mmCIF file of C-alpha atoms and ligand atoms in Angstrom:
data_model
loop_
_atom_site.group_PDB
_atom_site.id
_atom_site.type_symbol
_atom_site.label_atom_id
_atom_site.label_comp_id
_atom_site.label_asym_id
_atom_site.label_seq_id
_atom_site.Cartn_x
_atom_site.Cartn_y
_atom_site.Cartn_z
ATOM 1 C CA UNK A 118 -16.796 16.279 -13.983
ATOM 2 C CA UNK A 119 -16.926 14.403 -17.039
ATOM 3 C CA UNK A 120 -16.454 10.952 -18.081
ATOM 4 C CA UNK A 121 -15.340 8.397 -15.445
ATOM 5 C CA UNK A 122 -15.528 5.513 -18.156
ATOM 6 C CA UNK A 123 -12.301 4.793 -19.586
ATOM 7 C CA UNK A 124 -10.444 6.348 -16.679
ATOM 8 C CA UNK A 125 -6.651 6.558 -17.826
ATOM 9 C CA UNK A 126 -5.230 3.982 -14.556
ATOM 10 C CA UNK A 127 -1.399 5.370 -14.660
ATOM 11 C CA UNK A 128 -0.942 8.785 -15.112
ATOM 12 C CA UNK A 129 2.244 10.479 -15.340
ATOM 13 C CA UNK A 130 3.095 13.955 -15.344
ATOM 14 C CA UNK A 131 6.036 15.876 -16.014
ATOM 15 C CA UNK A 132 6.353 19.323 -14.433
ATOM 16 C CA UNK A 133 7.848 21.964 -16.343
ATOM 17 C CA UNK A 134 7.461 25.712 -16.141
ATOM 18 C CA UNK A 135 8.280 26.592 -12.650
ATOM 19 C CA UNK A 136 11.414 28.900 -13.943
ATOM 20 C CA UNK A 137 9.153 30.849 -16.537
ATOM 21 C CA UNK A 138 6.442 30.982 -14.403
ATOM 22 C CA UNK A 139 8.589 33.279 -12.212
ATOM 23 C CA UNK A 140 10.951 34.813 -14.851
ATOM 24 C CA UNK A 141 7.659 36.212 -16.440
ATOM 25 C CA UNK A 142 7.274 38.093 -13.147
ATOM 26 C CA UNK A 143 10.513 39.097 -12.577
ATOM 27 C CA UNK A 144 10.346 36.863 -9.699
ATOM 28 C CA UNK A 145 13.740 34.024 -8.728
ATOM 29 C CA UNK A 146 13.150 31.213 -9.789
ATOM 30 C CA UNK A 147 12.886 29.164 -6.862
ATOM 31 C CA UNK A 148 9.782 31.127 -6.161
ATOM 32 C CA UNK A 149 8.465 29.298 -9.609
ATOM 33 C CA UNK A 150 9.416 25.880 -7.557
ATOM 34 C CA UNK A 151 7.834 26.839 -4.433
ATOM 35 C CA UNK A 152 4.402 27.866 -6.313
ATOM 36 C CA UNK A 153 5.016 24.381 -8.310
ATOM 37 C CA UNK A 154 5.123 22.566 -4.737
ATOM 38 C CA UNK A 155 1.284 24.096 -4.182
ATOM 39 C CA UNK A 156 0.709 23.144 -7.894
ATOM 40 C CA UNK A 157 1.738 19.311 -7.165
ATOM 41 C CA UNK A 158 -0.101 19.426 -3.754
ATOM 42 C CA UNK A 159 -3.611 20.221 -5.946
ATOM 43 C CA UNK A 160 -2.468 17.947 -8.597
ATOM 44 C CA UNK A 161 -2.389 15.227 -5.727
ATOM 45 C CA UNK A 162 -5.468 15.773 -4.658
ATOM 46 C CA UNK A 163 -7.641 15.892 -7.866
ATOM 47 C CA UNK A 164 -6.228 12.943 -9.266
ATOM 48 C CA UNK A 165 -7.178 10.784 -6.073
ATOM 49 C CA UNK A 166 -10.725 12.692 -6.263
ATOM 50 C CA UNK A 167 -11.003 11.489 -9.699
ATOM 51 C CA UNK A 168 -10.441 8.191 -8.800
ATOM 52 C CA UNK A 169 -7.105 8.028 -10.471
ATOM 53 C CA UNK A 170 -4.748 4.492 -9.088
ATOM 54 C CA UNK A 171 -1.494 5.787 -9.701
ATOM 55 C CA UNK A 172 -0.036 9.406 -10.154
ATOM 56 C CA UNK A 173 3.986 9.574 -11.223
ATOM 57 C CA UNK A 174 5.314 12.814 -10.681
ATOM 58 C CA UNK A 175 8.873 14.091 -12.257
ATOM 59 C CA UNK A 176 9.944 16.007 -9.486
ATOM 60 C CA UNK A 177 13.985 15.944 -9.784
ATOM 61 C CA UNK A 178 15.684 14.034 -12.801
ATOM 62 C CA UNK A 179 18.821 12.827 -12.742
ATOM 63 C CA UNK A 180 20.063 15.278 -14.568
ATOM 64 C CA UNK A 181 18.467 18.336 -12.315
ATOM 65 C CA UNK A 182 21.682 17.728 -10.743
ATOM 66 C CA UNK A 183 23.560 19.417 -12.668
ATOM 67 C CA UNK A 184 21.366 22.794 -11.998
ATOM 68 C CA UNK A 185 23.045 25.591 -9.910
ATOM 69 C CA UNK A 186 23.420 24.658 -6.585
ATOM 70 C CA UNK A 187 21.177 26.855 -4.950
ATOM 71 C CA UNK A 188 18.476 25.979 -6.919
ATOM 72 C CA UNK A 189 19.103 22.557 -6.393
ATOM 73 C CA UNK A 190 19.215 23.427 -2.311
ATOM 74 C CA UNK A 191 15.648 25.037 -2.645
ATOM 75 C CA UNK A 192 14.151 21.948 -4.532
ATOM 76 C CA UNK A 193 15.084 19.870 -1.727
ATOM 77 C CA UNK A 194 14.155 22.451 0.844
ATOM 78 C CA UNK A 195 10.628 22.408 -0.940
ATOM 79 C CA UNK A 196 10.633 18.355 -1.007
ATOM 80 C CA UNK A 197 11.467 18.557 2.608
ATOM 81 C CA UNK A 198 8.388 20.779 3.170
ATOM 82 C CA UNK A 199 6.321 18.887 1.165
ATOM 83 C CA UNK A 200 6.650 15.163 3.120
ATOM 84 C CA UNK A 201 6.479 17.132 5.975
ATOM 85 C CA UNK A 202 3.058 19.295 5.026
ATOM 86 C CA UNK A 203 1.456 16.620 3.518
ATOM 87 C CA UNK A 204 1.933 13.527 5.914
ATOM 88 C CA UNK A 205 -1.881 13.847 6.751
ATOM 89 C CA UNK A 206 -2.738 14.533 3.450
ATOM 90 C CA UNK A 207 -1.511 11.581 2.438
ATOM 91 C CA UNK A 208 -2.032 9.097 5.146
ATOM 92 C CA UNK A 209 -5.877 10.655 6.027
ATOM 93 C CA UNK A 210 -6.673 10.263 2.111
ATOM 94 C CA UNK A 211 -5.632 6.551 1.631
ATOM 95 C CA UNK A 212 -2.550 7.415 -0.521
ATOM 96 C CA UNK A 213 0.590 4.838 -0.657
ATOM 97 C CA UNK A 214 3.780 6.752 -1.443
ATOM 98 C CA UNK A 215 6.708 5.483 -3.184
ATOM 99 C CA UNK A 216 9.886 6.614 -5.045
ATOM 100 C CA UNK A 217 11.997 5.657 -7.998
ATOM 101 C CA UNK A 218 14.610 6.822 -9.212
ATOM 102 C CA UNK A 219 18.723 7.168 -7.315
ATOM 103 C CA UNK A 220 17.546 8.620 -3.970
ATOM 104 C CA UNK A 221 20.595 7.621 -2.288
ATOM 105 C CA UNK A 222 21.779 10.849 -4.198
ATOM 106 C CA UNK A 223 19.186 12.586 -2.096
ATOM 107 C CA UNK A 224 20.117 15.058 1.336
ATOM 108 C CA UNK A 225 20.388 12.644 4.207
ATOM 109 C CA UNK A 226 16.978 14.078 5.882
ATOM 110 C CA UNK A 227 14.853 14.308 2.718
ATOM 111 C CA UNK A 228 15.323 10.711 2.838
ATOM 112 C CA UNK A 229 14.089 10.300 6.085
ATOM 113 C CA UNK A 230 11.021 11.779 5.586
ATOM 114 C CA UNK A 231 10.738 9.933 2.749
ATOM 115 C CA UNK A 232 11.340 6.432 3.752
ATOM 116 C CA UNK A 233 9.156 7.450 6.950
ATOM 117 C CA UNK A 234 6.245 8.182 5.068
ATOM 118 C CA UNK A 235 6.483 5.221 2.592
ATOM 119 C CA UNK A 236 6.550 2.569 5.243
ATOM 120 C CA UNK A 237 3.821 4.846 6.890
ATOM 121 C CA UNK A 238 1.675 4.184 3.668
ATOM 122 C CA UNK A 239 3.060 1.091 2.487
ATOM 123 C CA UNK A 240 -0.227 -0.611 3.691
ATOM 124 C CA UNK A 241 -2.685 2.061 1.849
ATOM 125 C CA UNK A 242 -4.779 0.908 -0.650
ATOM 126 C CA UNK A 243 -5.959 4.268 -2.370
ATOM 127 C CA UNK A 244 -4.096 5.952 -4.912
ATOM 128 C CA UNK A 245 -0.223 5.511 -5.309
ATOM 129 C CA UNK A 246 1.610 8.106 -5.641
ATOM 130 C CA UNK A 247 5.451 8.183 -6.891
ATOM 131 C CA UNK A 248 7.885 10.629 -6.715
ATOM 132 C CA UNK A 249 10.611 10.505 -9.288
ATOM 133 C CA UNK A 250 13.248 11.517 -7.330
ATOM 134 C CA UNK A 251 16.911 11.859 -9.036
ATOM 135 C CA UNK A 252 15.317 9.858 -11.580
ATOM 136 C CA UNK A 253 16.289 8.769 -15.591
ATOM 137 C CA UNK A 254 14.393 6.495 -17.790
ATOM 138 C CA UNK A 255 17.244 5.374 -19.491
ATOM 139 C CA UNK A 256 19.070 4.698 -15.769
ATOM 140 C CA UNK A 257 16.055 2.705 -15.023
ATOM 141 C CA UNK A 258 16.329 0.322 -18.040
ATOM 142 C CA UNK A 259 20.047 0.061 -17.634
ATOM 143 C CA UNK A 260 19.803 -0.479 -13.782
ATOM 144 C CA UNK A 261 17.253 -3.434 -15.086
ATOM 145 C CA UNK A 262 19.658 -4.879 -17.280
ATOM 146 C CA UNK A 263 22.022 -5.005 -14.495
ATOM 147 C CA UNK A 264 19.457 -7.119 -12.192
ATOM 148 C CA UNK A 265 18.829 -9.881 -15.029
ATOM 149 C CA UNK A 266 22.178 -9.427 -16.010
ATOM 150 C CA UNK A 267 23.297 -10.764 -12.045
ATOM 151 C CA UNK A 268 20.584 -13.083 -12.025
ATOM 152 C CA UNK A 269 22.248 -14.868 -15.418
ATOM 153 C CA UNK A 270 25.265 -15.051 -13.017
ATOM 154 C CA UNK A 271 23.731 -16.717 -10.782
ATOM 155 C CA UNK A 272 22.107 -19.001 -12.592
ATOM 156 C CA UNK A 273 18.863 -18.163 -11.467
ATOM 157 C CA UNK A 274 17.614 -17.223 -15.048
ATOM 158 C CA UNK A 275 18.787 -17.808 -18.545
ATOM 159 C CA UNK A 276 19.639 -15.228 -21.044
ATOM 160 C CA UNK A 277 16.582 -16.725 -22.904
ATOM 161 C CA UNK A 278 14.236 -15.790 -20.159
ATOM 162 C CA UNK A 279 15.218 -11.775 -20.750
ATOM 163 C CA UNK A 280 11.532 -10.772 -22.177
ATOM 164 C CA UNK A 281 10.368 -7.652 -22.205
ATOM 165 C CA UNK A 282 7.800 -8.785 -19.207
ATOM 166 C CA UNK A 283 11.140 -9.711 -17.269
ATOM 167 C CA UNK A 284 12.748 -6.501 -17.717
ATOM 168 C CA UNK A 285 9.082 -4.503 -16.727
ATOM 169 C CA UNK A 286 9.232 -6.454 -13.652
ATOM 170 C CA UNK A 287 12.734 -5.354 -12.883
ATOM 171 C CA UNK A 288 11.690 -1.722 -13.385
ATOM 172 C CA UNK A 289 10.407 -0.133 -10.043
ATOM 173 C CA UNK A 290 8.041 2.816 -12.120
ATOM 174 C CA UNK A 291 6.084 -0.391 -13.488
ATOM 175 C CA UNK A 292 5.182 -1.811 -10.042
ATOM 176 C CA UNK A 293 2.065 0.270 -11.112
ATOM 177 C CA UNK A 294 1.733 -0.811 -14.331
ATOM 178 C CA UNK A 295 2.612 0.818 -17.707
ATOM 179 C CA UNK A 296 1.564 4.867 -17.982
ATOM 180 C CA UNK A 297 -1.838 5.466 -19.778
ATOM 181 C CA UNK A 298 -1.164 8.976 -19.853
ATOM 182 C CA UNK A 299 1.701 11.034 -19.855
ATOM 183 C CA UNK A 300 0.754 14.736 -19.319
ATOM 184 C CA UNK A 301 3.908 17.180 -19.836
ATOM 185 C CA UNK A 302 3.515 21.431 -19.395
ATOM 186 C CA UNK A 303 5.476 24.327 -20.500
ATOM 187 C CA UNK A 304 4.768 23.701 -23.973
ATOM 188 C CA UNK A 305 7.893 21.521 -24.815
ATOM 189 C CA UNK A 306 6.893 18.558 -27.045
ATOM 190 C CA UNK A 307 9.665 16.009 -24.993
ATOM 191 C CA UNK A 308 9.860 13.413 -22.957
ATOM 192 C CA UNK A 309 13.198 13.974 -21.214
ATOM 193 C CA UNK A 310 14.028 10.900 -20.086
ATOM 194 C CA UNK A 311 11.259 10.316 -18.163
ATOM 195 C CA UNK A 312 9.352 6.331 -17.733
ATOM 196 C CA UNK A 313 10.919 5.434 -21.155
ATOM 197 C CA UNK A 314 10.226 1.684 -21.396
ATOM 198 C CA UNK A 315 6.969 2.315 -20.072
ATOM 199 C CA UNK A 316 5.602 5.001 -21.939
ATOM 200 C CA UNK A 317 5.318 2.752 -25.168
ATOM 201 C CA UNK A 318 1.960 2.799 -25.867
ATOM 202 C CA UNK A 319 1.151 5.889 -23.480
ATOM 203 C CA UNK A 320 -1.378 8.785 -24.823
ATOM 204 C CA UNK A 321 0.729 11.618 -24.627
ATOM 205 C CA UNK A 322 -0.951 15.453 -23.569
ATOM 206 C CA UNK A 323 1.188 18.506 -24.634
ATOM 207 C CA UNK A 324 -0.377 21.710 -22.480
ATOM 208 C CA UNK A 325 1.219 25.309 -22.574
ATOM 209 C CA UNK A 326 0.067 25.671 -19.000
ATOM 210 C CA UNK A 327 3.524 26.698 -16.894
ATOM 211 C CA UNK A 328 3.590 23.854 -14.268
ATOM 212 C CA UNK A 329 2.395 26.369 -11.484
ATOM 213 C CA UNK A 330 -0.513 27.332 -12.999
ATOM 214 C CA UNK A 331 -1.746 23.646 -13.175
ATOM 215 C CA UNK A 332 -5.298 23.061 -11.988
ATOM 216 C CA UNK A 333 -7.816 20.584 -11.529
ATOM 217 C CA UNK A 334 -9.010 22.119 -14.516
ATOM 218 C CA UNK A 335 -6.098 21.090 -16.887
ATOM 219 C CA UNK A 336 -6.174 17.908 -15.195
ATOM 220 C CA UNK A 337 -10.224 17.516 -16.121
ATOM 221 C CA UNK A 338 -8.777 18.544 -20.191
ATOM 222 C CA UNK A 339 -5.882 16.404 -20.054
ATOM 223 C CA UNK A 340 -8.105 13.158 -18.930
ATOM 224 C CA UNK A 341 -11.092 14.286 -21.014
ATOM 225 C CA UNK A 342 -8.523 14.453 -24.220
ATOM 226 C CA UNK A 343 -7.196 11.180 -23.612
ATOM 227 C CA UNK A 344 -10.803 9.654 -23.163
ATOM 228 C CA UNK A 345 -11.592 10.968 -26.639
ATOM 229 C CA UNK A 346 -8.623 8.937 -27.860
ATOM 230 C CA UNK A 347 -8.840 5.465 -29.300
ATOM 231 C CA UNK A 348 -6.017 3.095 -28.041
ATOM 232 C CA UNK A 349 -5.211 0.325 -30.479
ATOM 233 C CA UNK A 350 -1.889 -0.863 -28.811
ATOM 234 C CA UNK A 351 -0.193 -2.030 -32.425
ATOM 235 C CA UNK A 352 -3.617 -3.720 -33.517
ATOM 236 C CA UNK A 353 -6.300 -3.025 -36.214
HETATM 237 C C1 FPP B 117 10.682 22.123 -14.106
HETATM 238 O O1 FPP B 117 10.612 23.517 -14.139
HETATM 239 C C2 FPP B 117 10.478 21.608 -12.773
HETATM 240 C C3 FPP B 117 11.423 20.997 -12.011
HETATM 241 C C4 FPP B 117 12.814 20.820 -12.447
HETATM 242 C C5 FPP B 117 11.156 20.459 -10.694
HETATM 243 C C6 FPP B 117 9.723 20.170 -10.356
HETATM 244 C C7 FPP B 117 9.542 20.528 -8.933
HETATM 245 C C8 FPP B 117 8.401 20.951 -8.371
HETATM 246 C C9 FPP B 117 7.132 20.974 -9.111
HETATM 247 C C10 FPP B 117 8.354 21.460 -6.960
HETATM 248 C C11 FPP B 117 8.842 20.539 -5.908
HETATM 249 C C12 FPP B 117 8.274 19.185 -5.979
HETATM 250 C C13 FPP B 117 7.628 18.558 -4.979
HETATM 251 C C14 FPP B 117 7.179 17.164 -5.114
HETATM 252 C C15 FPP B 117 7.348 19.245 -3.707
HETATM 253 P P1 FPP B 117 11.825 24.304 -14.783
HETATM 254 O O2 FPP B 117 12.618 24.885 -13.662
HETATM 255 O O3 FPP B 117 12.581 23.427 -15.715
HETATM 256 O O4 FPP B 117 11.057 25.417 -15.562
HETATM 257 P P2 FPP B 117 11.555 26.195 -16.851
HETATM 258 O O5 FPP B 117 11.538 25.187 -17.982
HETATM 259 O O6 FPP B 117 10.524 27.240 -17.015
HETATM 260 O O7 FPP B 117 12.926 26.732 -16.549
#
């Protein structure tokens, strides 16, 4: 199993792959998604069992909007399946869900089940785990500016007391603290748009592993690489 020393607190990962995965077998894509949702439920589960705090998952950007709109239908069906599926999972285990991102955007029932199960495991004190749901880093910082911006109005702050610590508490992804690790498959060396403010100093773990072929394995590599790295944060 590895190290445990060193333990990367804040991992994020973003998913990518579930369309090739299925392509490659002349599959619809939406069956890539579906064997992505089974790929996010083991994901889930190792991280906790490796005594990860935090796992961020990039499950719907901001910008998956603008993706056909069946495919967009089947993510949420999938979402929908997966707060229903794994509402034992999750409050058995210990696990405190949350979500960032716009999820007013979200289907009227996928929010539901969503705020259900985060005041269900509001009070859990195991892993968190966040769903970046209609999410955008650069959304994020600009929604942030917006809340000190309003508090300036109202005279509850100055414009000198916009630090970078004020605008990190005003970002909801942060509530965790800032992402060690920032795993992304499929082989694309991006970050598209995804915990920008936070991932300043973040290790970052390219894999060519399609999303639904992520295991507890790549997990083990991914943490085991990072480990092996030597964070110096700006310093000597
Ligand atoms: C990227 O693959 C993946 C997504 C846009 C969505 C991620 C969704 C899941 C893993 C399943 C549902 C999530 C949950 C939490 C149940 P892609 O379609 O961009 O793949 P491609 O680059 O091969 O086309």
């Amino acid at each position: 199993m590895g190290n445990d020393r060193n333990l990367p607190s804040h991992v994020g990962i973003i998913m990518d792959g579930n369309g090739r995965w299925a392509t490659n077998r002349g599959l619809d894509r939406t069956i890539g998604h579906r064997e992505g949702a089974s790929a996010v439920r083991r994901a889930v589960r190792a991280s906790r069992e490796k005594g990860i705090r935090a796992l961020t998952l990039y499950a719907f950007s901001e910008q998956n909007w603008g993706r056909p709109g069946s495919e967009v239908h089947a993510l949420m069906g999938l979402l929908q399946e997966f707060l229903v599926g794994e509402r034992d999972e999750i409050l058995g285990n210990g696990i405190r869900l949350r979500a960032i991102g716009n999820t007013n955007r979200l289907p009227t029932i996928v929010r539901a089940l969503l705020d259900g199960l985060m005041a269900s495991s509001k009070g859990n004190s195991g892993m968190t785990l966040t769903l970046a749901l209609s999410y955008g880093g650069q959304e994020e910082i600009a929604e942030a500016c917006r809340v000190l911006a309003s508090r300036v109005v109202a005279k509850e702050i100055n414009v000198e007391d916009i630090s970078t610590g004020a605008l990190r508490s005003a970002m909801p992804s942060l509530e965790v603290g800032d992402p060690d690790l920032i795993v992304r498959t499929g082989g694309d060396h991006r970050i598209s748009n995804f915990l920008l403010f936070g991932l300043a100093y973040a290790e970052l773990h390219f894999t060519e592993v399609l999303w639904p072929d992520f295991g507890e394995a790549d997990l083990h590599d991914a943490i085991t690489a990072y480990q092996q790295r030597e964070r110096r944060f700006g310093t000597l």
